[in-house]
Amino acid sequence: MYEFHHMLVTGGAGFIGSNFVKYILKTYPKVRLTNLDKLTYAGSMSNLEDLPNSHNHQFVHGDICNFDLVRNILHTEKIDTVVHFAAESHVDRSISSPLEFLQTNVMGTGVLLDECHRYWQKEKGFSSKQCRFHHVSTDEVYGTLKFADSPFTENHPFMPNSPYSASKAGSDHMVRAFHKTFGLPVTISHCSNNYGPGQHTEKFIPTVISSCFNGTPIPIYGNGTQMRDWIYIQDHIEAIEKVLTLGKSGETYNMGGNSEISNLDLAKIICTKLQSLYPNKPNFEELISFVTDRPGHDWRYAIDNSKIQQELCWSPRYSLELGLKETLAFFCLAQNS
């Protein structure tokens, strides 16, 4: 079992990263955690309020593309573990500004890998039991599936269809290359669509919820038949912990929520659940509005969890029903406060 002591989390002020930071600080009270985040549109210091064992948390406002900054953190904080969340991740934004995604997701990952290689292997001479680099990626690197296709396994070829997914595929290849070339101890995870309390409002589920609250159109791309697998945030961060502590160096692990559903059906479920909580409001489902599909829109993602279930004894604890209950409760409370 791999043990960590001084951890660097990149992108730790974002939705997934901040939930992971809270989980680690609570579960491992002796771990020293440094949190590096650029605080772009998706990152917020409000996500880091009321941290458990906050005395073991240090926040650094900065860019993973900054060689000097990354090098200084590794040396000053004696980092032995990197969990890399930091990424430009919104597909629509990647279509309008693709080079920003290339810079952060590929170049930034390369900076982290190169500095870890220099510090851990060249300077400290760490063995694979003394350091670990975990890269958080996405199922979108695999491209799209047809209705009858089997879910993605770790051996599925990369066929990215957007600048975002292409940049994540590129960063995955860099991680793998540093392992194969230099023996850097790494793991990679590919997760399905995340959701949960506090997610950024640009994401699909918060968009549907906020549209209902505001009485504005719920935008659904195309005809809404696109299929997605959804993983609740708590399940995802627990899966990452499993890979970090028990995963084999050089291996990739897929993480899904076993909750595949079309965008239109999911929007309708959310509308129905909110309607039951606000029966006097106008019919939320009538807010659903179909908009022009985005270029290169993948039709279906589905995850095969077999590897992580069999090798690391992880499986999702939250059904879509339970996860939505927790998510809606959070947003309803925020709306009423």
PDB file of C-alpha atoms in Angstrom, residues 69-328:
ATOM      1  CA  LEU A  69       6.780  27.924  -9.029  1.00  0.00           C
ATOM      2  CA  VAL A  70       6.276  24.169  -9.376  1.00  0.00           C
ATOM      3  CA  ARG A  71       9.942  23.513  -8.656  1.00  0.00           C
ATOM      4  CA  ASN A  72       9.846  25.705  -5.545  1.00  0.00           C
ATOM      5  CA  ILE A  73       6.753  23.975  -4.165  1.00  0.00           C
ATOM      6  CA  LEU A  74       8.225  20.510  -4.661  1.00  0.00           C
ATOM      7  CA  HIS A  75      11.443  21.447  -2.876  1.00  0.00           C
ATOM      8  CA  THR A  76      10.083  23.703  -0.131  1.00  0.00           C
ATOM      9  CA  GLU A  77       7.192  21.420   0.827  1.00  0.00           C
ATOM     10  CA  LYS A  78       9.143  18.187   0.269  1.00  0.00           C
ATOM     11  CA  ILE A  79       6.339  16.875  -1.925  1.00  0.00           C
ATOM     12  CA  ASP A  80       6.207  13.104  -2.355  1.00  0.00           C
ATOM     13  CA  THR A  81       2.798  12.848  -4.043  1.00  0.00           C
ATOM     14  CA  VAL A  82       1.055  14.830  -6.783  1.00  0.00           C
ATOM     15  CA  VAL A  83      -2.651  14.475  -7.548  1.00  0.00           C
ATOM     16  CA  HIS A  84      -3.240  16.402 -10.746  1.00  0.00           C
ATOM     17  CA  PHE A  85      -6.757  17.794 -11.287  1.00  0.00           C
ATOM     18  CA  ALA A  86      -5.848  21.155 -12.837  1.00  0.00           C
ATOM     19  CA  ALA A  87      -7.239  21.402 -16.356  1.00  0.00           C
ATOM     20  CA  GLU A  88      -9.334  23.448 -18.680  1.00  0.00           C
ATOM     21  CA  SER A  89     -12.358  21.176 -18.844  1.00  0.00           C
ATOM     22  CA  HIS A  90     -15.369  22.768 -20.502  1.00  0.00           C
ATOM     23  CA  VAL A  91     -15.901  21.398 -24.012  1.00  0.00           C
ATOM     24  CA  ASP A  92     -17.711  24.487 -25.316  1.00  0.00           C
ATOM     25  CA  ARG A  93     -14.857  26.717 -24.184  1.00  0.00           C
ATOM     26  CA  SER A  94     -12.354  24.413 -25.911  1.00  0.00           C
ATOM     27  CA  ILE A  95     -14.159  24.982 -29.203  1.00  0.00           C
ATOM     28  CA  SER A  96     -13.897  28.765 -28.872  1.00  0.00           C
ATOM     29  CA  SER A  97     -10.380  28.846 -27.334  1.00  0.00           C
ATOM     30  CA  PRO A  98      -8.562  25.583 -28.189  1.00  0.00           C
ATOM     31  CA  LEU A  99      -5.019  26.865 -27.602  1.00  0.00           C
ATOM     32  CA  GLU A 100      -5.743  27.647 -23.945  1.00  0.00           C
ATOM     33  CA  PHE A 101      -6.576  23.972 -23.481  1.00  0.00           C
ATOM     34  CA  LEU A 102      -3.407  22.881 -25.231  1.00  0.00           C
ATOM     35  CA  GLN A 103      -1.326  25.158 -23.021  1.00  0.00           C
ATOM     36  CA  THR A 104      -2.819  24.163 -19.666  1.00  0.00           C
ATOM     37  CA  ASN A 105      -3.676  20.534 -20.222  1.00  0.00           C
ATOM     38  CA  VAL A 106      -0.641  19.390 -22.201  1.00  0.00           C
ATOM     39  CA  MET A 107       2.106  21.895 -21.384  1.00  0.00           C
ATOM     40  CA  GLY A 108       1.052  22.230 -17.759  1.00  0.00           C
ATOM     41  CA  THR A 109       1.051  18.471 -17.266  1.00  0.00           C
ATOM     42  CA  GLY A 110       4.455  18.305 -18.934  1.00  0.00           C
ATOM     43  CA  VAL A 111       5.859  20.893 -16.519  1.00  0.00           C
ATOM     44  CA  LEU A 112       4.605  18.934 -13.513  1.00  0.00           C
ATOM     45  CA  LEU A 113       5.978  15.650 -14.823  1.00  0.00           C
ATOM     46  CA  ASP A 114       9.369  17.080 -15.693  1.00  0.00           C
ATOM     47  CA  GLU A 115       9.797  18.789 -12.339  1.00  0.00           C
ATOM     48  CA  CYS A 116       8.698  15.669 -10.454  1.00  0.00           C
ATOM     49  CA  HIS A 117      11.158  13.594 -12.462  1.00  0.00           C
ATOM     50  CA  ARG A 118      13.992  16.017 -11.645  1.00  0.00           C
ATOM     51  CA  TYR A 119      13.184  16.304  -7.947  1.00  0.00           C
ATOM     52  CA  TRP A 120      12.118  12.759  -7.079  1.00  0.00           C
ATOM     53  CA  GLN A 121      14.390  10.726  -9.299  1.00  0.00           C
ATOM     54  CA  LYS A 122      17.416  12.852 -10.154  1.00  0.00           C
ATOM     55  CA  GLU A 123      17.830  14.763  -6.886  1.00  0.00           C
ATOM     56  CA  LYS A 124      16.271  12.589  -4.166  1.00  0.00           C
ATOM     57  CA  GLY A 125      16.668   9.166  -5.742  1.00  0.00           C
ATOM     58  CA  PHE A 126      13.197   8.108  -4.599  1.00  0.00           C
ATOM     59  CA  SER A 127      12.017   4.587  -5.332  1.00  0.00           C
ATOM     60  CA  SER A 128       8.547   3.824  -6.672  1.00  0.00           C
ATOM     61  CA  LYS A 129       7.427   3.250  -3.086  1.00  0.00           C
ATOM     62  CA  GLN A 130       8.396   6.781  -2.044  1.00  0.00           C
ATOM     63  CA  CYS A 131       6.596   8.931  -4.633  1.00  0.00           C
ATOM     64  CA  ARG A 132       3.555   8.881  -6.883  1.00  0.00           C
ATOM     65  CA  PHE A 133       2.006  11.044  -9.612  1.00  0.00           C
ATOM     66  CA  HIS A 134      -1.707  10.542 -10.181  1.00  0.00           C
ATOM     67  CA  HIS A 135      -3.278  12.081 -13.273  1.00  0.00           C
ATOM     68  CA  VAL A 136      -7.042  12.677 -13.315  1.00  0.00           C
ATOM     69  CA  SER A 137      -8.365  12.327 -16.848  1.00  0.00           C
ATOM     70  CA  THR A 138     -11.699  11.770 -18.580  1.00  0.00           C
ATOM     71  CA  ASP A 139     -13.606   9.119 -20.509  1.00  0.00           C
ATOM     72  CA  GLU A 140     -13.896  11.633 -23.349  1.00  0.00           C
ATOM     73  CA  VAL A 141     -10.411  10.669 -24.575  1.00  0.00           C
ATOM     74  CA  TYR A 142     -11.976   7.460 -25.909  1.00  0.00           C
ATOM     75  CA  GLY A 143     -14.329   9.324 -28.243  1.00  0.00           C
ATOM     76  CA  THR A 144     -17.910   8.249 -28.745  1.00  0.00           C
ATOM     77  CA  LEU A 145     -19.899   5.004 -28.664  1.00  0.00           C
ATOM     78  CA  LYS A 146     -22.858   3.777 -30.657  1.00  0.00           C
ATOM     79  CA  PHE A 147     -25.937   2.457 -28.888  1.00  0.00           C
ATOM     80  CA  ALA A 148     -24.943  -1.220 -29.145  1.00  0.00           C
ATOM     81  CA  ASP A 149     -21.218  -0.718 -28.416  1.00  0.00           C
ATOM     82  CA  SER A 150     -19.688  -2.174 -25.277  1.00  0.00           C
ATOM     83  CA  PRO A 151     -18.637   0.358 -22.596  1.00  0.00           C
ATOM     84  CA  PHE A 152     -15.132   1.791 -22.560  1.00  0.00           C
ATOM     85  CA  THR A 153     -12.430  -0.397 -21.058  1.00  0.00           C
ATOM     86  CA  GLU A 154      -8.896   0.736 -20.288  1.00  0.00           C
ATOM     87  CA  ASN A 155      -7.790  -0.857 -23.586  1.00  0.00           C
ATOM     88  CA  HIS A 156     -10.155   1.174 -25.743  1.00  0.00           C
ATOM     89  CA  PRO A 157      -8.204   3.242 -28.313  1.00  0.00           C
ATOM     90  CA  PHE A 158      -8.056   7.005 -27.919  1.00  0.00           C
ATOM     91  CA  MET A 159     -10.272   8.785 -30.471  1.00  0.00           C
ATOM     92  CA  PRO A 160     -10.910  12.289 -29.068  1.00  0.00           C
ATOM     93  CA  ASN A 161     -13.357  14.492 -30.952  1.00  0.00           C
ATOM     94  CA  SER A 162     -13.033  17.915 -29.281  1.00  0.00           C
ATOM     95  CA  PRO A 163     -10.056  20.155 -28.497  1.00  0.00           C
ATOM     96  CA  TYR A 164     -10.716  19.452 -24.809  1.00  0.00           C
ATOM     97  CA  SER A 165     -10.645  15.672 -25.108  1.00  0.00           C
ATOM     98  CA  ALA A 166      -7.676  15.837 -27.490  1.00  0.00           C
ATOM     99  CA  SER A 167      -5.719  17.912 -24.965  1.00  0.00           C
ATOM    100  CA  LYS A 168      -6.549  15.424 -22.197  1.00  0.00           C
ATOM    101  CA  ALA A 169      -5.475  12.543 -24.436  1.00  0.00           C
ATOM    102  CA  GLY A 170      -2.216  14.385 -25.041  1.00  0.00           C
ATOM    103  CA  SER A 171      -1.639  14.811 -21.317  1.00  0.00           C
ATOM    104  CA  ASP A 172      -2.398  11.109 -20.757  1.00  0.00           C
ATOM    105  CA  HIS A 173       0.250  10.206 -23.310  1.00  0.00           C
ATOM    106  CA  MET A 174       2.772  12.465 -21.580  1.00  0.00           C
ATOM    107  CA  VAL A 175       2.115  10.774 -18.231  1.00  0.00           C
ATOM    108  CA  ARG A 176       2.526   7.339 -19.771  1.00  0.00           C
ATOM    109  CA  ALA A 177       5.700   8.423 -21.588  1.00  0.00           C
ATOM    110  CA  PHE A 178       7.350   9.658 -18.373  1.00  0.00           C
ATOM    111  CA  HIS A 179       6.573   6.291 -16.802  1.00  0.00           C
ATOM    112  CA  LYS A 180       7.936   4.279 -19.732  1.00  0.00           C
ATOM    113  CA  THR A 181      10.968   6.474 -20.388  1.00  0.00           C
ATOM    114  CA  PHE A 182      12.044   7.483 -16.880  1.00  0.00           C
ATOM    115  CA  GLY A 183      10.270   4.987 -14.653  1.00  0.00           C
ATOM    116  CA  LEU A 184       8.289   7.772 -12.970  1.00  0.00           C
ATOM    117  CA  PRO A 185       5.682   6.152 -10.677  1.00  0.00           C
ATOM    118  CA  VAL A 186       2.340   7.210 -12.155  1.00  0.00           C
ATOM    119  CA  THR A 187      -1.305   6.213 -12.275  1.00  0.00           C
ATOM    120  CA  ILE A 188      -4.086   7.529 -14.520  1.00  0.00           C
ATOM    121  CA  SER A 189      -7.842   7.536 -14.025  1.00  0.00           C
ATOM    122  CA  HIS A 190     -10.607   8.094 -16.564  1.00  0.00           C
ATOM    123  CA  CYS A 191     -13.912   9.108 -15.017  1.00  0.00           C
ATOM    124  CA  SER A 192     -17.378   9.658 -16.403  1.00  0.00           C
ATOM    125  CA  ASN A 193     -19.471  12.814 -15.896  1.00  0.00           C
ATOM    126  CA  ASN A 194     -19.236  14.120 -12.330  1.00  0.00           C
ATOM    127  CA  TYR A 195     -22.056  15.762 -10.400  1.00  0.00           C
ATOM    128  CA  GLY A 196     -22.896  16.733  -6.844  1.00  0.00           C
ATOM    129  CA  PRO A 197     -23.414  19.603  -4.410  1.00  0.00           C
ATOM    130  CA  GLY A 198     -21.600  22.814  -5.268  1.00  0.00           C
ATOM    131  CA  GLN A 199     -20.754  22.030  -8.884  1.00  0.00           C
ATOM    132  CA  HIS A 200     -20.106  25.007 -11.176  1.00  0.00           C
ATOM    133  CA  THR A 201     -23.257  26.371 -12.774  1.00  0.00           C
ATOM    134  CA  GLU A 202     -21.960  25.889 -16.339  1.00  0.00           C
ATOM    135  CA  LYS A 203     -22.209  22.103 -15.991  1.00  0.00           C
ATOM    136  CA  PHE A 204     -25.301  20.254 -17.178  1.00  0.00           C
ATOM    137  CA  ILE A 205     -27.084  19.315 -13.950  1.00  0.00           C
ATOM    138  CA  PRO A 206     -26.581  22.721 -12.227  1.00  0.00           C
ATOM    139  CA  THR A 207     -27.692  24.407 -15.474  1.00  0.00           C
ATOM    140  CA  VAL A 208     -30.965  22.465 -15.456  1.00  0.00           C
ATOM    141  CA  ILE A 209     -31.527  23.263 -11.775  1.00  0.00           C
ATOM    142  CA  SER A 210     -30.736  26.977 -12.069  1.00  0.00           C
ATOM    143  CA  SER A 211     -32.930  27.264 -15.164  1.00  0.00           C
ATOM    144  CA  CYS A 212     -35.850  25.840 -13.198  1.00  0.00           C
ATOM    145  CA  PHE A 213     -35.249  28.249 -10.318  1.00  0.00           C
ATOM    146  CA  ASN A 214     -34.953  31.234 -12.664  1.00  0.00           C
ATOM    147  CA  GLY A 215     -37.731  30.261 -15.039  1.00  0.00           C
ATOM    148  CA  THR A 216     -35.368  30.408 -18.014  1.00  0.00           C
ATOM    149  CA  PRO A 217     -35.032  27.938 -20.921  1.00  0.00           C
ATOM    150  CA  ILE A 218     -33.240  24.666 -20.173  1.00  0.00           C
ATOM    151  CA  PRO A 219     -30.821  24.283 -23.121  1.00  0.00           C
ATOM    152  CA  ILE A 220     -30.593  20.758 -24.531  1.00  0.00           C
ATOM    153  CA  TYR A 221     -28.209  20.123 -27.423  1.00  0.00           C
ATOM    154  CA  GLY A 222     -29.687  18.566 -30.560  1.00  0.00           C
ATOM    155  CA  ASN A 223     -32.538  16.200 -29.752  1.00  0.00           C
ATOM    156  CA  GLY A 224     -31.243  15.337 -26.266  1.00  0.00           C
ATOM    157  CA  THR A 225     -30.615  11.655 -27.003  1.00  0.00           C
ATOM    158  CA  GLN A 226     -26.903  11.871 -26.132  1.00  0.00           C
ATOM    159  CA  MET A 227     -26.081   9.278 -23.481  1.00  0.00           C
ATOM    160  CA  ARG A 228     -23.833   9.918 -20.478  1.00  0.00           C
ATOM    161  CA  ASP A 229     -22.736   7.887 -17.464  1.00  0.00           C
ATOM    162  CA  TRP A 230     -22.859   9.908 -14.239  1.00  0.00           C
ATOM    163  CA  ILE A 231     -20.644   9.434 -11.179  1.00  0.00           C
ATOM    164  CA  TYR A 232     -21.397  11.157  -7.875  1.00  0.00           C
ATOM    165  CA  ILE A 233     -18.532  13.277  -6.577  1.00  0.00           C
ATOM    166  CA  GLN A 234     -17.997  11.266  -3.377  1.00  0.00           C
ATOM    167  CA  ASP A 235     -17.697   8.034  -5.348  1.00  0.00           C
ATOM    168  CA  HIS A 236     -15.139   9.619  -7.646  1.00  0.00           C
ATOM    169  CA  ILE A 237     -12.823  10.917  -4.929  1.00  0.00           C
ATOM    170  CA  GLU A 238     -12.982   7.612  -3.055  1.00  0.00           C
ATOM    171  CA  ALA A 239     -12.036   5.842  -6.283  1.00  0.00           C
ATOM    172  CA  ILE A 240      -9.047   8.164  -6.704  1.00  0.00           C
ATOM    173  CA  GLU A 241      -7.929   7.382  -3.158  1.00  0.00           C
ATOM    174  CA  LYS A 242      -8.116   3.653  -3.983  1.00  0.00           C
ATOM    175  CA  VAL A 243      -5.970   4.093  -7.082  1.00  0.00           C
ATOM    176  CA  LEU A 244      -3.493   6.332  -5.271  1.00  0.00           C
ATOM    177  CA  THR A 245      -2.967   3.955  -2.364  1.00  0.00           C
ATOM    178  CA  LEU A 246      -3.538   0.535  -3.938  1.00  0.00           C
ATOM    179  CA  GLY A 247      -3.169   1.052  -7.686  1.00  0.00           C
ATOM    180  CA  LYS A 248      -0.225  -0.340  -9.615  1.00  0.00           C
ATOM    181  CA  SER A 249       2.271   2.147 -11.007  1.00  0.00           C
ATOM    182  CA  GLY A 250       1.916   2.591 -14.744  1.00  0.00           C
ATOM    183  CA  GLU A 251      -1.714   1.454 -14.787  1.00  0.00           C
ATOM    184  CA  THR A 252      -4.900   3.200 -15.896  1.00  0.00           C
ATOM    185  CA  TYR A 253      -8.248   2.767 -14.141  1.00  0.00           C
ATOM    186  CA  ASN A 254     -11.719   3.648 -15.436  1.00  0.00           C
ATOM    187  CA  MET A 255     -14.276   5.040 -12.972  1.00  0.00           C
ATOM    188  CA  GLY A 256     -17.985   5.203 -13.725  1.00  0.00           C
ATOM    189  CA  GLY A 257     -21.185   5.524 -11.747  1.00  0.00           C
ATOM    190  CA  ASN A 258     -23.185   2.769 -13.461  1.00  0.00           C
ATOM    191  CA  SER A 259     -25.781   5.463 -14.208  1.00  0.00           C
ATOM    192  CA  GLU A 260     -26.165   5.801 -17.967  1.00  0.00           C
ATOM    193  CA  ILE A 261     -29.000   8.031 -19.141  1.00  0.00           C
ATOM    194  CA  SER A 262     -29.827  10.435 -21.983  1.00  0.00           C
ATOM    195  CA  ASN A 263     -29.493  14.169 -21.435  1.00  0.00           C
ATOM    196  CA  LEU A 264     -33.175  14.712 -22.147  1.00  0.00           C
ATOM    197  CA  ASP A 265     -34.329  11.999 -19.739  1.00  0.00           C
ATOM    198  CA  LEU A 266     -32.045  13.334 -17.014  1.00  0.00           C
ATOM    199  CA  ALA A 267     -33.375  16.860 -17.483  1.00  0.00           C
ATOM    200  CA  LYS A 268     -36.939  15.556 -17.224  1.00  0.00           C
ATOM    201  CA  ILE A 269     -36.137  13.643 -14.019  1.00  0.00           C
ATOM    202  CA  ILE A 270     -34.658  16.765 -12.431  1.00  0.00           C
ATOM    203  CA  CYS A 271     -37.696  18.794 -13.487  1.00  0.00           C
ATOM    204  CA  THR A 272     -40.034  16.213 -11.970  1.00  0.00           C
ATOM    205  CA  LYS A 273     -38.137  16.069  -8.690  1.00  0.00           C
ATOM    206  CA  LEU A 274     -38.021  19.856  -8.385  1.00  0.00           C
ATOM    207  CA  GLN A 275     -41.696  20.089  -9.269  1.00  0.00           C
ATOM    208  CA  SER A 276     -42.532  17.850  -6.327  1.00  0.00           C
ATOM    209  CA  LEU A 277     -40.631  20.259  -4.061  1.00  0.00           C
ATOM    210  CA  TYR A 278     -42.170  23.385  -5.618  1.00  0.00           C
ATOM    211  CA  PRO A 279     -45.660  22.258  -6.709  1.00  0.00           C
ATOM    212  CA  ASN A 280     -46.955  25.813  -7.072  1.00  0.00           C
ATOM    213  CA  LYS A 281     -44.331  26.787  -9.628  1.00  0.00           C
ATOM    214  CA  PRO A 282     -45.060  26.689 -13.381  1.00  0.00           C
ATOM    215  CA  ASN A 283     -44.356  23.394 -15.154  1.00  0.00           C
ATOM    216  CA  PHE A 284     -40.549  23.102 -15.160  1.00  0.00           C
ATOM    217  CA  GLU A 285     -40.502  20.569 -17.987  1.00  0.00           C
ATOM    218  CA  GLU A 286     -42.005  23.172 -20.313  1.00  0.00           C
ATOM    219  CA  LEU A 287     -38.730  25.116 -19.954  1.00  0.00           C
ATOM    220  CA  ILE A 288     -36.828  22.449 -21.916  1.00  0.00           C
ATOM    221  CA  SER A 289     -35.532  24.059 -25.102  1.00  0.00           C
ATOM    222  CA  PHE A 290     -33.596  22.313 -27.873  1.00  0.00           C
ATOM    223  CA  VAL A 291     -30.614  24.238 -29.222  1.00  0.00           C
ATOM    224  CA  THR A 292     -28.234  23.682 -32.112  1.00  0.00           C
ATOM    225  CA  ASP A 293     -25.918  20.781 -31.393  1.00  0.00           C
ATOM    226  CA  ARG A 294     -22.294  21.686 -30.814  1.00  0.00           C
ATOM    227  CA  PRO A 295     -19.610  20.644 -33.351  1.00  0.00           C
ATOM    228  CA  GLY A 296     -18.081  17.201 -32.807  1.00  0.00           C
ATOM    229  CA  HIS A 297     -20.538  16.363 -30.035  1.00  0.00           C
ATOM    230  CA  ASP A 298     -19.951  12.811 -28.774  1.00  0.00           C
ATOM    231  CA  TRP A 299     -23.162  10.802 -28.687  1.00  0.00           C
ATOM    232  CA  ARG A 300     -22.519   8.250 -25.949  1.00  0.00           C
ATOM    233  CA  TYR A 301     -20.082   7.568 -23.128  1.00  0.00           C
ATOM    234  CA  ALA A 302     -20.224   4.428 -20.991  1.00  0.00           C
ATOM    235  CA  ILE A 303     -17.684   3.076 -18.504  1.00  0.00           C
ATOM    236  CA  ASP A 304     -16.700  -0.516 -17.773  1.00  0.00           C
ATOM    237  CA  ASN A 305     -15.684  -0.554 -14.073  1.00  0.00           C
ATOM    238  CA  SER A 306     -14.487  -4.170 -14.080  1.00  0.00           C
ATOM    239  CA  LYS A 307     -10.777  -3.478 -13.599  1.00  0.00           C
ATOM    240  CA  ILE A 308     -11.041  -1.189 -10.567  1.00  0.00           C
ATOM    241  CA  GLN A 309     -13.721  -3.399  -9.038  1.00  0.00           C
ATOM    242  CA  GLN A 310     -11.687  -6.574  -9.394  1.00  0.00           C
ATOM    243  CA  GLU A 311      -8.227  -5.207  -8.602  1.00  0.00           C
ATOM    244  CA  LEU A 312      -8.960  -2.488  -6.025  1.00  0.00           C
ATOM    245  CA  CYS A 313     -12.365  -3.559  -4.640  1.00  0.00           C
ATOM    246  CA  TRP A 314     -14.050  -0.264  -5.508  1.00  0.00           C
ATOM    247  CA  SER A 315     -17.547   0.208  -6.813  1.00  0.00           C
ATOM    248  CA  PRO A 316     -19.864   3.258  -6.716  1.00  0.00           C
ATOM    249  CA  ARG A 317     -21.972   3.593  -3.565  1.00  0.00           C
ATOM    250  CA  TYR A 318     -24.341   6.237  -4.905  1.00  0.00           C
ATOM    251  CA  SER A 319     -27.125   5.447  -7.354  1.00  0.00           C
ATOM    252  CA  LEU A 320     -28.274   8.263  -9.608  1.00  0.00           C
ATOM    253  CA  GLU A 321     -31.426   8.485  -7.474  1.00  0.00           C
ATOM    254  CA  LEU A 322     -29.469   9.002  -4.259  1.00  0.00           C
ATOM    255  CA  GLY A 323     -26.889  11.289  -5.840  1.00  0.00           C
ATOM    256  CA  LEU A 324     -29.566  13.553  -7.299  1.00  0.00           C
ATOM    257  CA  LYS A 325     -31.332  13.672  -3.946  1.00  0.00           C
ATOM    258  CA  GLU A 326     -28.164  14.980  -2.284  1.00  0.00           C
ATOM    259  CA  THR A 327     -27.463  17.385  -5.139  1.00  0.00           C
ATOM    260  CA  LEU A 328     -30.953  18.864  -5.277  1.00  0.00           C
TER     261      LEU A 328
END
